Amino acid sequence: MNRRAFVNTTAAAGIVTQVPLLAKSEKSGKKYRTALIGSGWWGMNILREAMASGTIQVVALNDVSDDALEVAAEEVQDLSGAQPKTYKDYRELLEKEKPEIVIISTPDHWHALQTIAAVQAEAHVFVEKPTGHTIQESRAMLNAATRAGKTVQVGLHRRIGPHHVSGMEFLRSGKVGKVGMVRMFVAGRGGKEQPRANEEPPKGMDWDMYCGPAPLRPFNSRIHPGGFRHFLDFANGILGDWGVHWLDQVLWWTEEKYPKRVYSTGGRPVRGTPVLNESEQTTDAPDTQVAVYEFESFTATWEHRRYAENPSEKHKIGCYFYGENGIFHMGWRDGWTYYPANSRDKVIHQDSQLQQPDGHNLKLLWQNFIDGIESGKETVCGLESSHRSSVLPMLGMMSLKLGRSIQWDGAAEKVLNDPAANKLLKRDYRGPWVYPEA
Amino acid sequence: MKFPLLSLRIPFLLLWFLSLNLPCLANDWPHWRGAQRNGISEEALPDKALKNIGGKVVWKAEIGTGFASCSVVGGHLFTTGHEGGHDTIFCIRTADGATVWKHSFPADLGDKFYEGGPGATPTIEGERVYLLSKWGDLFCFQALDGKVIWKKQLRDEDEVRVPTWGFNGSPTLVGDTIYLNVGSAGMALRKTDGKILWKSDRGDPGYSTPLPVDLASGPALLLSNGKAYLAVERETGKKLWSHRWITRYGVNAADPIVKENQVFISSGYNKGCALLKIGNGKVEPLWKNKNLRSQFNGSVLIDNFLYGIDGDSNEDAALKCVDWRTGEVRWSFDQCGFGSLLAIRDQLLVLDHKGSLWVAPASPEGFKPTSKGKILDGKCWTVPVFAHGKIYARNSGGTLVCVSW
């Protein structure tokens, strides 16, 4: 047992500035005509918060699956009394409904085309993290939104969560001392993966549209619903999912804008070699990955495992900031905790304040989005910063694929002296989809 | 009806030691949701249990990851779990938890959004055990020694599509026929050799267990699929009626509950529940609301009141009592979390998601537990069973306990 007393939230509040309640926007009272692209579990989480805020009217829903559309439309009707229109093609939705806000909650490989189409259709956009699937998609999103003059909020809700805000203030207060190293981590359970039989897509699902610009592969229930993150055609594995949240915290904390060198290693020692053939498939994202981000003034590491979980660790997920004076842990449901190196000093802790059941801060993030639209000010998770955070997992995946470290020129967004690496800044799209030009 | 059977128990007790070749007895729990397929045991709960529900964990066994429940006939229990790329069915001696036989076969863990492992419970009939795996392996074992009498892979049939979380409804045996919730409206096979008697169109089944009922139109089977609750003729598989009931991810998992010409259906994911009136091939809802949303474990009906868990595993679920006639909530009790329950005559036995058992009389006036006791650690989503005076319960990690007094 730790000899040091544990200081609870109330005591910590004396040390840490109280989290300010977000200033309410000049309430326009306006109800924005809003559409949802990608009407699954997470998209509906966002839409529910948006509806609860009283700032929107849901005009339309889009999904490639009839079933998802029907379930989502029924819920919108239950909540609002109004029946939204439903579309299976987001382009038709944008053209016919002319929404003022578009929420995008599709797999990563769709974010760029849909965000760009939405801002070009004069909509403000709330898009799920990470921004893109390859780096130049993300850059094209940023440029398109800037050109269109539209407000974009990216779903990196940990930038606005109360314990993240107070934790960041604590880190910046200097109490931790000079930080030389940050370690980000997440772990899950799992074992050897048996291939699962492919199936034809469920009735009423436009599987070709789901795959969209990515290669068309046989349908498999490992992919949908909810499994796309573990298929590298559609996303960037755990590093692109959880990693982007913690890397975003690191970029929020540091004054540096990007790392100068990135190295990643890993693979699938436990789940096994990926399988993809006509009759069956497995996932293909790494079950083990370590990535090192070398900044000017500190080193940051990422590690994930999809087995063994983290029973030996007090904190199961998050990032440790190692400073001269002690270790600061930024967590999720476990809030933040500071462990001083000096055993006479007290441990300081603050609980999380999350929305249940899924432990997020979408309510605050949505309010900030509306404030951004109405004030013209940059949102907390605007595309500029979210692009920089989303690039980091993609750099990690590039290094993993190449099997060597890459030197990153963040200003030019190019890998130095490595033409093969620079080819991975974009990828070929499956026709008729065209890779967005920055 | 119980008394003549009880009087036969003594000679049968002798036979139990000799073989498993026995007709089902009143105190057996031969398949999912028990002998009456309603989650209610007709056996009496020992008086001691009313005061000390935790009882004594008399033995523990490790059966592997999963959510399948148990079937108990005589002195033997059958259940299944997953470990290291294989599913295993166990025959366990209820006296001491020793494994009598087991049979393993390769299977994917299927840990999508949860721990995974098998969800369907083995079904015992006569001297045979029937098992359906998540991925379509259907086995008929000799109960005595685990010899495989026949097996088949249902995915070989063109009409069969494995739903997102695999097959989780248990086999239902009626007469000489096995009924499965496979295909868009069920499947029937001959129990002696697995020959398919009828099958339905290709489509996602739901996750409920086929429920045999006698409707006014004749012998029927109630099923769920990815988009509806429905009834088919048992003999032919011909569709009698279907009530569209679309739920996120197509998860219609809780077994329907039937009383006369009324059917109660319920799903989680904030879908809700409804009471349907069946007549002349038509089905009409008498009421529909979100008062009792069953993600997968079904409720029990005692007199005119439903008792069940409302809400999903990832939210604040509650034990509720709902009036069958009106759909109104009589009471709600939030300390059991995402648990499960069965009834032993008029006593409710609730296993909460953290492994404590609660007992309370089933009453529309409120949940007034007379005792509570911890019997398991870890995640407990699987409904326990009660047979021959003992409770059997498991957690997701595969620890199975026998509780006695």
mmCIF file of C-alpha atoms in Angstrom, chain A residues 10-351:
data_model
loop_
_atom_site.group_PDB
_atom_site.id
_atom_site.type_symbol
_atom_site.label_atom_id
_atom_site.label_comp_id
_atom_site.label_asym_id
_atom_site.label_seq_id
_atom_site.Cartn_x
_atom_site.Cartn_y
_atom_site.Cartn_z
ATOM 1 C CA THR A 10 -11.922 18.362 -3.072
ATOM 2 C CA ALA A 11 -8.412 18.862 -1.781
ATOM 3 C CA ALA A 12 -7.039 18.929 -5.300
ATOM 4 C CA ALA A 13 -9.526 21.598 -6.214
ATOM 5 C CA GLY A 14 -7.681 23.968 -3.916
ATOM 6 C CA ILE A 15 -4.531 23.483 -5.909
ATOM 7 C CA VAL A 16 -5.984 23.246 -9.354
ATOM 8 C CA THR A 17 -8.047 25.985 -10.870
ATOM 9 C CA GLN A 18 -11.654 24.923 -11.041
ATOM 10 C CA VAL A 19 -12.757 23.873 -14.472
ATOM 11 C CA PRO A 20 -14.569 26.868 -15.859
ATOM 12 C CA LEU A 21 -18.035 26.191 -17.107
ATOM 13 C CA LEU A 22 -18.018 26.893 -20.762
ATOM 14 C CA ALA A 23 -19.336 30.302 -21.499
ATOM 15 C CA LYS A 24 -22.669 29.846 -23.202
ATOM 16 C CA SER A 25 -22.743 31.201 -26.689
ATOM 17 C CA GLU A 26 -24.668 34.303 -27.423
ATOM 18 C CA LYS A 27 -27.719 32.174 -27.652
ATOM 19 C CA SER A 28 -29.005 32.721 -31.100
ATOM 20 C CA GLY A 29 -31.789 30.326 -30.315
ATOM 21 C CA LYS A 30 -31.234 29.096 -33.821
ATOM 22 C CA LYS A 31 -31.960 25.494 -34.649
ATOM 23 C CA TYR A 32 -29.473 24.375 -37.263
ATOM 24 C CA ARG A 33 -30.746 22.086 -39.995
ATOM 25 C CA THR A 34 -28.548 19.072 -39.301
ATOM 26 C CA ALA A 35 -27.781 15.829 -41.084
ATOM 27 C CA LEU A 36 -25.940 12.748 -39.867
ATOM 28 C CA ILE A 37 -23.644 10.775 -42.182
ATOM 29 C CA GLY A 38 -22.968 7.360 -40.649
ATOM 30 C CA SER A 39 -25.933 6.536 -38.414
ATOM 31 C CA GLY A 40 -24.479 3.772 -36.265
ATOM 32 C CA TRP A 41 -23.702 3.596 -32.561
ATOM 33 C CA TRP A 42 -21.262 6.484 -32.265
ATOM 34 C CA GLY A 43 -23.019 8.719 -34.789
ATOM 35 C CA MET A 44 -26.188 8.374 -32.755
ATOM 36 C CA ASN A 45 -24.273 9.209 -29.557
ATOM 37 C CA ILE A 46 -23.243 12.510 -31.153
ATOM 38 C CA LEU A 47 -26.681 13.181 -32.608
ATOM 39 C CA ARG A 48 -28.401 12.510 -29.284
ATOM 40 C CA GLU A 49 -26.181 15.101 -27.568
ATOM 41 C CA ALA A 50 -26.744 17.569 -30.367
ATOM 42 C CA MET A 51 -30.504 17.097 -30.081
ATOM 43 C CA ALA A 52 -30.403 17.399 -26.296
ATOM 44 C CA SER A 53 -28.583 20.727 -26.621
ATOM 45 C CA GLY A 54 -31.618 22.227 -28.320
ATOM 46 C CA THR A 55 -29.468 23.695 -31.077
ATOM 47 C CA ILE A 56 -30.510 21.495 -33.978
ATOM 48 C CA GLN A 57 -33.333 20.110 -36.009
ATOM 49 C CA VAL A 58 -32.515 16.747 -37.593
ATOM 50 C CA VAL A 59 -33.458 16.945 -41.240
ATOM 51 C CA ALA A 60 -31.818 13.843 -42.644
ATOM 52 C CA LEU A 61 -29.866 10.697 -41.902
ATOM 53 C CA ASN A 62 -27.467 8.843 -44.135
ATOM 54 C CA ASP A 63 -26.142 5.327 -43.914
ATOM 55 C CA VAL A 64 -25.241 2.586 -46.362
ATOM 56 C CA SER A 65 -27.500 0.199 -44.430
ATOM 57 C CA ASP A 66 -31.304 0.295 -44.542
ATOM 58 C CA ASP A 67 -31.444 -1.273 -41.093
ATOM 59 C CA ALA A 68 -29.188 1.336 -39.510
ATOM 60 C CA LEU A 69 -31.285 4.062 -41.116
ATOM 61 C CA GLU A 70 -34.538 2.597 -39.855
ATOM 62 C CA VAL A 71 -33.285 2.171 -36.290
ATOM 63 C CA ALA A 72 -31.802 5.672 -36.218
ATOM 64 C CA ALA A 73 -34.876 7.303 -37.780
ATOM 65 C CA GLU A 74 -37.112 5.597 -35.242
ATOM 66 C CA GLU A 75 -34.996 6.976 -32.401
ATOM 67 C CA VAL A 76 -34.952 10.510 -33.848
ATOM 68 C CA GLN A 77 -38.718 10.333 -34.168
ATOM 69 C CA ASP A 78 -39.030 9.075 -30.577
ATOM 70 C CA LEU A 79 -36.855 11.935 -29.325
ATOM 71 C CA SER A 80 -38.126 14.807 -31.448
ATOM 72 C CA GLY A 81 -41.498 13.777 -32.793
ATOM 73 C CA ALA A 82 -40.273 14.543 -36.301
ATOM 74 C CA GLN A 83 -39.386 11.998 -38.948
ATOM 75 C CA PRO A 84 -36.033 12.687 -40.637
ATOM 76 C CA LYS A 85 -35.509 11.868 -44.295
ATOM 77 C CA THR A 86 -33.163 8.981 -44.987
ATOM 78 C CA TYR A 87 -30.529 8.607 -47.691
ATOM 79 C CA LYS A 88 -28.146 5.838 -48.638
ATOM 80 C CA ASP A 89 -25.883 8.170 -50.626
ATOM 81 C CA TYR A 90 -24.452 11.158 -48.760
ATOM 82 C CA ARG A 91 -24.030 13.112 -52.019
ATOM 83 C CA GLU A 92 -27.755 12.996 -52.667
ATOM 84 C CA LEU A 93 -28.423 14.074 -49.080
ATOM 85 C CA LEU A 94 -26.137 17.097 -49.347
ATOM 86 C CA GLU A 95 -27.652 18.133 -52.642
ATOM 87 C CA LYS A 96 -31.301 17.772 -51.668
ATOM 88 C CA GLU A 97 -31.300 18.807 -48.019
ATOM 89 C CA LYS A 98 -28.678 21.565 -47.966
ATOM 90 C CA PRO A 99 -27.995 21.030 -44.245
ATOM 91 C CA GLU A 100 -26.328 23.782 -42.216
ATOM 92 C CA ILE A 101 -24.495 21.234 -40.039
ATOM 93 C CA VAL A 102 -23.278 17.801 -41.043
ATOM 94 C CA ILE A 103 -22.116 15.247 -38.482
ATOM 95 C CA ILE A 104 -19.786 12.630 -39.965
ATOM 96 C CA SER A 105 -19.346 9.373 -38.104
ATOM 97 C CA THR A 106 -18.214 6.915 -40.754
ATOM 98 C CA PRO A 107 -15.041 4.782 -40.846
ATOM 99 C CA ASP A 108 -11.813 6.763 -41.280
ATOM 100 C CA HIS A 109 -11.442 6.044 -44.999
ATOM 101 C CA TRP A 110 -14.586 8.094 -45.683
ATOM 102 C CA HIS A 111 -13.836 11.171 -43.551
ATOM 103 C CA ALA A 112 -11.963 13.171 -46.172
ATOM 104 C CA LEU A 113 -14.362 12.857 -49.098
ATOM 105 C CA GLN A 114 -17.411 13.456 -46.940
ATOM 106 C CA THR A 115 -15.965 16.389 -44.998
ATOM 107 C CA ILE A 116 -14.791 18.066 -48.171
ATOM 108 C CA ALA A 117 -18.163 17.520 -49.870
ATOM 109 C CA ALA A 118 -19.971 18.893 -46.819
ATOM 110 C CA VAL A 119 -17.943 22.105 -46.464
ATOM 111 C CA GLN A 120 -18.208 22.658 -50.204
ATOM 112 C CA ALA A 121 -21.976 22.307 -49.769
ATOM 113 C CA GLU A 122 -21.757 25.180 -47.261
ATOM 114 C CA ALA A 123 -22.200 23.078 -44.131
ATOM 115 C CA HIS A 124 -20.318 23.285 -40.860
ATOM 116 C CA VAL A 125 -18.910 19.884 -39.959
ATOM 117 C CA PHE A 126 -18.524 17.799 -36.826
ATOM 118 C CA VAL A 127 -16.349 14.872 -37.911
ATOM 119 C CA GLU A 128 -15.153 11.922 -35.873
ATOM 120 C CA LYS A 129 -11.471 11.443 -35.158
ATOM 121 C CA PRO A 130 -8.999 10.830 -36.663
ATOM 122 C CA THR A 131 -9.320 13.378 -39.457
ATOM 123 C CA GLY A 132 -8.187 11.155 -42.342
ATOM 124 C CA HIS A 133 -6.848 7.736 -43.176
ATOM 125 C CA THR A 134 -3.735 8.991 -45.004
ATOM 126 C CA ILE A 135 -1.881 12.237 -44.349
ATOM 127 C CA GLN A 136 -2.705 14.058 -47.561
ATOM 128 C CA GLU A 137 -6.422 13.365 -47.119
ATOM 129 C CA SER A 138 -6.235 15.100 -43.776
ATOM 130 C CA ARG A 139 -4.368 18.045 -45.316
ATOM 131 C CA ALA A 140 -6.994 18.262 -48.086
ATOM 132 C CA MET A 141 -9.764 18.380 -45.466
ATOM 133 C CA LEU A 142 -8.054 21.231 -43.655
ATOM 134 C CA ASN A 143 -7.479 23.209 -46.840
ATOM 135 C CA ALA A 144 -11.039 22.672 -48.096
ATOM 136 C CA ALA A 145 -12.578 23.800 -44.801
ATOM 137 C CA THR A 146 -10.317 26.841 -44.675
ATOM 138 C CA ARG A 147 -11.193 27.792 -48.246
ATOM 139 C CA ALA A 148 -14.910 27.320 -47.576
ATOM 140 C CA GLY A 149 -14.677 29.318 -44.344
ATOM 141 C CA LYS A 150 -16.617 26.689 -42.460
ATOM 142 C CA THR A 151 -16.313 25.693 -38.829
ATOM 143 C CA VAL A 152 -15.107 22.166 -38.200
ATOM 144 C CA GLN A 153 -15.020 20.311 -34.902
ATOM 145 C CA VAL A 154 -13.192 16.977 -34.710
ATOM 146 C CA GLY A 155 -14.377 14.438 -32.146
ATOM 147 C CA LEU A 156 -11.245 14.598 -29.981
ATOM 148 C CA HIS A 157 -13.470 15.222 -26.972
ATOM 149 C CA ARG A 158 -10.674 14.626 -24.482
ATOM 150 C CA ARG A 159 -9.448 18.163 -25.200
ATOM 151 C CA ILE A 160 -12.509 19.562 -23.478
ATOM 152 C CA GLY A 161 -13.189 16.983 -20.774
ATOM 153 C CA PRO A 162 -13.064 18.665 -17.354
ATOM 154 C CA HIS A 163 -10.359 16.445 -15.868
ATOM 155 C CA HIS A 164 -8.258 16.834 -19.009
ATOM 156 C CA VAL A 165 -8.532 20.612 -18.798
ATOM 157 C CA SER A 166 -7.625 20.721 -15.104
ATOM 158 C CA GLY A 167 -4.897 18.115 -15.565
ATOM 159 C CA MET A 168 -3.345 20.137 -18.349
ATOM 160 C CA GLU A 169 -3.376 23.233 -16.125
ATOM 161 C CA PHE A 170 -1.643 21.243 -13.436
ATOM 162 C CA LEU A 171 1.006 20.010 -15.899
ATOM 163 C CA ARG A 172 1.609 23.542 -17.129
ATOM 164 C CA SER A 173 1.835 24.926 -13.614
ATOM 165 C CA GLY A 174 5.364 23.546 -13.452
ATOM 166 C CA LYS A 175 4.768 21.353 -10.407
ATOM 167 C CA VAL A 176 5.857 18.276 -12.333
ATOM 168 C CA GLY A 177 9.091 20.009 -13.354
ATOM 169 C CA LYS A 178 10.760 19.569 -16.694
ATOM 170 C CA VAL A 179 9.102 16.666 -18.557
ATOM 171 C CA GLY A 180 11.527 14.521 -20.524
ATOM 172 C CA MET A 181 9.354 11.606 -21.488
ATOM 173 C CA VAL A 182 5.727 10.752 -22.138
ATOM 174 C CA ARG A 183 4.428 7.197 -22.310
ATOM 175 C CA MET A 184 1.009 6.516 -23.855
ATOM 176 C CA PHE A 185 -0.593 3.098 -23.624
ATOM 177 C CA VAL A 186 -3.684 0.981 -23.932
ATOM 178 C CA ALA A 187 -4.234 -2.761 -23.656
ATOM 179 C CA GLY A 188 -7.102 -5.137 -24.255
ATOM 180 C CA ARG A 189 -7.770 -8.826 -24.180
ATOM 181 C CA GLY A 190 -7.547 -11.389 -26.928
ATOM 182 C CA GLY A 191 -5.829 -14.419 -28.283
ATOM 183 C CA LYS A 192 -5.201 -16.334 -31.471
ATOM 184 C CA GLU A 193 -7.701 -15.306 -34.098
ATOM 185 C CA GLN A 194 -9.497 -17.942 -36.180
ATOM 186 C CA PRO A 195 -10.581 -16.796 -39.635
ATOM 187 C CA ARG A 196 -14.299 -16.151 -39.893
ATOM 188 C CA ALA A 197 -16.317 -17.123 -42.956
ATOM 189 C CA ASN A 198 -17.198 -14.331 -45.354
ATOM 190 C CA GLU A 199 -20.870 -13.730 -45.983
ATOM 191 C CA GLU A 200 -22.778 -11.794 -48.539
ATOM 192 C CA PRO A 201 -23.606 -8.335 -47.152
ATOM 193 C CA PRO A 202 -26.815 -8.079 -45.109
ATOM 194 C CA LYS A 203 -29.915 -7.327 -47.148
ATOM 195 C CA GLY A 204 -30.339 -3.632 -47.742
ATOM 196 C CA MET A 205 -26.677 -2.831 -47.212
ATOM 197 C CA ASP A 206 -24.721 -1.100 -49.978
ATOM 198 C CA TRP A 207 -21.400 -2.813 -49.320
ATOM 199 C CA ASP A 208 -19.749 -1.266 -52.359
ATOM 200 C CA MET A 209 -20.519 2.169 -50.895
ATOM 201 C CA TYR A 210 -19.243 1.093 -47.462
ATOM 202 C CA CYS A 211 -15.889 0.191 -48.995
ATOM 203 C CA GLY A 212 -16.051 3.352 -51.106
ATOM 204 C CA PRO A 213 -12.557 4.560 -51.992
ATOM 205 C CA ALA A 214 -10.957 1.572 -50.196
ATOM 206 C CA PRO A 215 -10.440 -1.783 -51.918
ATOM 207 C CA LEU A 216 -13.613 -3.862 -52.216
ATOM 208 C CA ARG A 217 -13.257 -6.928 -50.026
ATOM 209 C CA PRO A 218 -15.764 -9.655 -49.122
ATOM 210 C CA PHE A 219 -18.245 -8.736 -46.401
ATOM 211 C CA ASN A 220 -17.510 -10.193 -43.005
ATOM 212 C CA SER A 221 -19.181 -9.554 -39.662
ATOM 213 C CA ARG A 222 -15.756 -8.867 -38.187
ATOM 214 C CA ILE A 223 -15.782 -5.627 -40.165
ATOM 215 C CA HIS A 224 -19.348 -4.495 -39.711
ATOM 216 C CA PRO A 225 -20.842 -3.531 -37.391
ATOM 217 C CA GLY A 226 -18.163 -1.843 -35.369
ATOM 218 C CA GLY A 227 -15.022 -3.701 -36.410
ATOM 219 C CA PHE A 228 -13.568 -1.524 -39.160
ATOM 220 C CA ARG A 229 -10.774 -0.141 -36.956
ATOM 221 C CA HIS A 230 -8.988 -3.464 -37.066
ATOM 222 C CA PHE A 231 -8.809 -3.482 -40.867
ATOM 223 C CA LEU A 232 -6.084 -1.281 -42.284
ATOM 224 C CA ASP A 233 -8.016 -0.593 -45.505
ATOM 225 C CA PHE A 234 -10.517 1.368 -43.427
ATOM 226 C CA ALA A 235 -8.607 2.725 -40.423
ATOM 227 C CA ASN A 236 -5.284 2.618 -38.604
ATOM 228 C CA GLY A 237 -5.848 0.105 -35.827
ATOM 229 C CA ILE A 238 -5.603 0.941 -32.149
ATOM 230 C CA LEU A 239 -2.987 3.624 -32.790
ATOM 231 C CA GLY A 240 -5.454 5.453 -35.053
ATOM 232 C CA ASP A 241 -8.311 4.938 -32.596
ATOM 233 C CA TRP A 242 -7.024 5.348 -29.022
ATOM 234 C CA GLY A 243 -3.579 6.591 -29.967
ATOM 235 C CA VAL A 244 -4.875 9.747 -31.591
ATOM 236 C CA HIS A 245 -6.609 10.791 -28.347
ATOM 237 C CA TRP A 246 -3.438 10.522 -26.282
ATOM 238 C CA LEU A 247 -1.183 11.958 -28.989
ATOM 239 C CA ASP A 248 -3.619 14.875 -29.132
ATOM 240 C CA GLN A 249 -3.103 15.372 -25.387
ATOM 241 C CA VAL A 250 0.648 15.444 -25.936
ATOM 242 C CA LEU A 251 0.412 18.049 -28.708
ATOM 243 C CA TRP A 252 -1.982 20.049 -26.548
ATOM 244 C CA TRP A 253 0.566 20.057 -23.744
ATOM 245 C CA THR A 254 3.753 20.749 -25.704
ATOM 246 C CA GLU A 255 4.569 23.902 -27.588
ATOM 247 C CA GLU A 256 6.188 21.844 -30.342
ATOM 248 C CA LYS A 257 4.025 21.258 -33.367
ATOM 249 C CA TYR A 258 5.393 17.914 -34.580
ATOM 250 C CA PRO A 259 8.041 15.277 -33.915
ATOM 251 C CA LYS A 260 11.237 15.235 -35.942
ATOM 252 C CA ARG A 261 11.582 11.456 -36.093
ATOM 253 C CA VAL A 262 9.135 8.555 -35.757
ATOM 254 C CA TYR A 263 9.810 4.853 -35.398
ATOM 255 C CA SER A 264 7.335 2.048 -34.914
ATOM 256 C CA THR A 265 7.556 -1.709 -34.633
ATOM 257 C CA GLY A 266 5.044 -4.444 -33.867
ATOM 258 C CA GLY A 267 2.910 -7.032 -35.566
ATOM 259 C CA ARG A 268 0.494 -9.832 -34.819
ATOM 260 C CA PRO A 269 2.449 -12.336 -32.732
ATOM 261 C CA VAL A 270 -0.704 -13.398 -30.872
ATOM 262 C CA ARG A 271 -3.583 -13.007 -33.324
ATOM 263 C CA GLY A 272 -1.550 -14.530 -36.124
ATOM 264 C CA THR A 273 -0.894 -13.774 -39.786
ATOM 265 C CA PRO A 274 -3.819 -11.941 -41.374
ATOM 266 C CA VAL A 275 -6.085 -14.015 -43.616
ATOM 267 C CA LEU A 276 -8.039 -12.601 -46.536
ATOM 268 C CA ASN A 277 -9.382 -14.842 -49.251
ATOM 269 C CA GLU A 278 -12.653 -15.537 -51.025
ATOM 270 C CA SER A 279 -14.043 -17.665 -48.230
ATOM 271 C CA GLU A 280 -12.781 -16.207 -44.963
ATOM 272 C CA GLN A 281 -10.791 -13.479 -43.260
ATOM 273 C CA THR A 282 -9.323 -12.196 -40.043
ATOM 274 C CA THR A 283 -8.548 -8.652 -38.965
ATOM 275 C CA ASP A 284 -5.176 -7.327 -40.108
ATOM 276 C CA ALA A 285 -4.224 -4.500 -37.726
ATOM 277 C CA PRO A 286 -1.311 -5.111 -35.342
ATOM 278 C CA ASP A 287 -2.089 -6.672 -31.965
ATOM 279 C CA THR A 288 1.232 -5.363 -30.694
ATOM 280 C CA GLN A 289 2.665 -1.960 -31.488
ATOM 281 C CA VAL A 290 5.280 0.351 -30.071
ATOM 282 C CA ALA A 291 5.884 3.773 -31.599
ATOM 283 C CA VAL A 292 8.507 6.325 -30.616
ATOM 284 C CA TYR A 293 7.969 10.015 -31.343
ATOM 285 C CA GLU A 294 11.159 12.011 -31.000
ATOM 286 C CA PHE A 295 10.514 15.697 -30.302
ATOM 287 C CA GLU A 296 13.141 18.409 -29.781
ATOM 288 C CA SER A 297 12.654 18.612 -26.045
ATOM 289 C CA PHE A 298 11.206 15.225 -25.070
ATOM 290 C CA THR A 299 10.472 11.687 -26.264
ATOM 291 C CA ALA A 300 6.980 10.234 -26.441
ATOM 292 C CA THR A 301 6.218 6.522 -26.757
ATOM 293 C CA TRP A 302 3.052 4.638 -27.629
ATOM 294 C CA GLU A 303 2.381 1.021 -26.830
ATOM 295 C CA HIS A 304 -0.624 -1.190 -27.251
ATOM 296 C CA ARG A 305 -1.399 -4.857 -26.871
ATOM 297 C CA ARG A 306 -4.617 -6.617 -27.744
ATOM 298 C CA TYR A 307 -4.006 -9.353 -25.170
ATOM 299 C CA ALA A 308 -3.239 -9.716 -21.453
ATOM 300 C CA GLU A 309 -4.932 -6.388 -20.663
ATOM 301 C CA ASN A 310 -3.063 -4.489 -17.928
ATOM 302 C CA PRO A 311 -3.607 -6.308 -14.645
ATOM 303 C CA SER A 312 -0.163 -5.426 -13.283
ATOM 304 C CA GLU A 313 -0.690 -1.690 -13.700
ATOM 305 C CA LYS A 314 -2.648 0.608 -11.472
ATOM 306 C CA HIS A 315 -3.727 2.631 -14.493
ATOM 307 C CA LYS A 316 -4.972 0.586 -17.405
ATOM 308 C CA ILE A 317 -4.945 3.271 -20.076
ATOM 309 C CA GLY A 318 -3.731 6.818 -20.633
ATOM 310 C CA CYS A 319 -0.431 8.643 -20.643
ATOM 311 C CA TYR A 320 2.284 9.197 -18.112
ATOM 312 C CA PHE A 321 4.195 12.471 -18.198
ATOM 313 C CA TYR A 322 7.532 11.886 -16.486
ATOM 314 C CA GLY A 323 8.896 15.081 -14.967
ATOM 315 C CA GLU A 324 11.835 15.954 -12.736
ATOM 316 C CA ASN A 325 9.527 16.118 -9.725
ATOM 317 C CA GLY A 326 7.280 13.153 -10.337
ATOM 318 C CA ILE A 327 4.915 11.273 -12.600
ATOM 319 C CA PHE A 328 1.640 12.692 -13.826
ATOM 320 C CA HIS A 329 -0.927 10.235 -15.164
ATOM 321 C CA MET A 330 -3.689 11.451 -17.456
ATOM 322 C CA GLY A 331 -6.360 8.789 -17.549
ATOM 323 C CA TRP A 332 -9.893 8.172 -18.723
ATOM 324 C CA ARG A 333 -12.456 7.000 -16.199
ATOM 325 C CA ASP A 334 -9.791 7.187 -13.481
ATOM 326 C CA GLY A 335 -9.266 10.945 -13.914
ATOM 327 C CA TRP A 336 -5.748 12.265 -13.391
ATOM 328 C CA THR A 337 -3.200 11.576 -10.676
ATOM 329 C CA TYR A 338 0.162 13.074 -9.792
ATOM 330 C CA TYR A 339 2.737 10.917 -8.017
ATOM 331 C CA PRO A 340 5.554 13.066 -6.602
ATOM 332 C CA ALA A 341 9.034 11.536 -6.635
ATOM 333 C CA ASN A 342 9.577 12.801 -3.123
ATOM 334 C CA SER A 343 7.834 10.358 -0.813
ATOM 335 C CA ARG A 344 7.044 13.122 1.699
ATOM 336 C CA ASP A 345 4.845 14.892 -0.808
ATOM 337 C CA LYS A 346 1.252 13.937 -1.260
ATOM 338 C CA VAL A 347 -0.317 12.234 -4.223
ATOM 339 C CA ILE A 348 -2.760 14.561 -5.938
ATOM 340 C CA HIS A 349 -5.777 13.287 -7.785
ATOM 341 C CA GLN A 350 -8.818 14.526 -9.583
ATOM 342 C CA ASP A 351 -11.762 12.384 -10.658
#
